[in-house]
Amino acid sequence: MPETEPERDEEIETEEERRRRRAHFLRELKEAKALRDRVQPRRARAARMRQQMRMRTFRW
């Protein structure tokens, strides 16, 4: 039966590694959103409009 928890002996991830992984993830997420916007332009436009309305009605 494979272990689901990481081994205790593994080195704890450094802050630099975490930031590098996060930056990579955010780049891929941005690419995926751009692709989705190109493939579904009408839905992307509607989502932008909804976001704009949300920001207009937001109170500080």
Tab-separated table of C-alpha atoms in Angstrom:
chain	number	residue	atom	x	y	z
A	1	MET	CA	0.000	0.000	0.000
A	2	PRO	CA	1.621	3.316	-1.084
A	3	GLU	CA	2.092	6.019	1.487
A	4	THR	CA	-0.023	9.126	1.002
A	5	GLU	CA	1.950	11.336	3.379
A	6	PRO	CA	5.370	12.679	2.405
A	7	GLU	CA	8.233	11.125	4.287
A	8	ARG	CA	9.419	12.972	7.376
A	9	ASP	CA	13.046	12.848	6.215
A	10	GLU	CA	12.388	14.992	3.137
A	11	GLU	CA	13.928	18.440	3.198
A	12	ILE	CA	11.425	21.202	3.916
A	13	GLU	CA	10.730	23.361	0.858
A	14	THR	CA	12.586	26.661	0.868
A	15	GLU	CA	10.887	30.001	0.335
A	16	GLU	CA	12.679	30.428	-2.992
A	17	GLU	CA	11.415	27.067	-4.288
A	18	ARG	CA	7.881	27.883	-3.169
A	19	ARG	CA	7.991	31.241	-4.950
A	20	ARG	CA	9.375	29.619	-8.106
A	21	ARG	CA	6.601	27.012	-8.121
A	22	ARG	CA	3.981	29.698	-7.477
A	23	ALA	CA	5.303	31.886	-10.308
A	24	HIS	CA	5.238	28.897	-12.663
A	25	PHE	CA	1.673	28.069	-11.631
A	26	LEU	CA	0.515	31.663	-12.142
A	27	ARG	CA	2.132	31.792	-15.606
A	28	GLU	CA	0.333	28.594	-16.623
A	29	LEU	CA	-2.943	29.879	-15.184
A	30	LYS	CA	-2.618	33.105	-17.170
A	31	GLU	CA	-1.922	31.116	-20.357
A	32	ALA	CA	-4.942	28.889	-19.721
A	33	LYS	CA	-7.220	31.892	-19.195
A	34	ALA	CA	-5.918	33.538	-22.367
A	35	LEU	CA	-6.570	30.351	-24.327
A	36	ARG	CA	-10.081	30.069	-22.914
A	37	ASP	CA	-10.752	33.710	-23.851
A	38	ARG	CA	-9.646	33.053	-27.430
A	39	VAL	CA	-11.722	29.890	-27.715
A	40	GLN	CA	-14.867	31.349	-26.103
A	41	PRO	CA	-14.837	35.086	-26.870
A	42	ARG	CA	-18.523	35.673	-26.075
A	43	ARG	CA	-18.279	34.023	-22.668
A	44	ALA	CA	-15.037	35.876	-21.926
A	45	ARG	CA	-16.644	39.213	-22.824
A	46	ALA	CA	-19.641	38.465	-20.589
A	47	ALA	CA	-17.304	37.545	-17.722
A	48	ARG	CA	-15.404	40.835	-18.156
A	49	MET	CA	-18.664	42.773	-18.101
A	50	ARG	CA	-19.801	41.006	-14.914
A	51	GLN	CA	-16.450	41.762	-13.270
A	52	GLN	CA	-16.722	45.437	-14.261
A	53	MET	CA	-20.207	45.640	-12.762
A	54	ARG	CA	-18.938	44.019	-9.576
A	55	MET	CA	-16.152	46.572	-9.309
A	56	ARG	CA	-18.525	49.494	-9.997
A	57	THR	CA	-20.882	48.459	-7.229
A	58	PHE	CA	-18.161	47.614	-4.721
A	59	ARG	CA	-18.014	49.952	-1.718
A	60	TRP	CA	-14.776	50.675	0.092
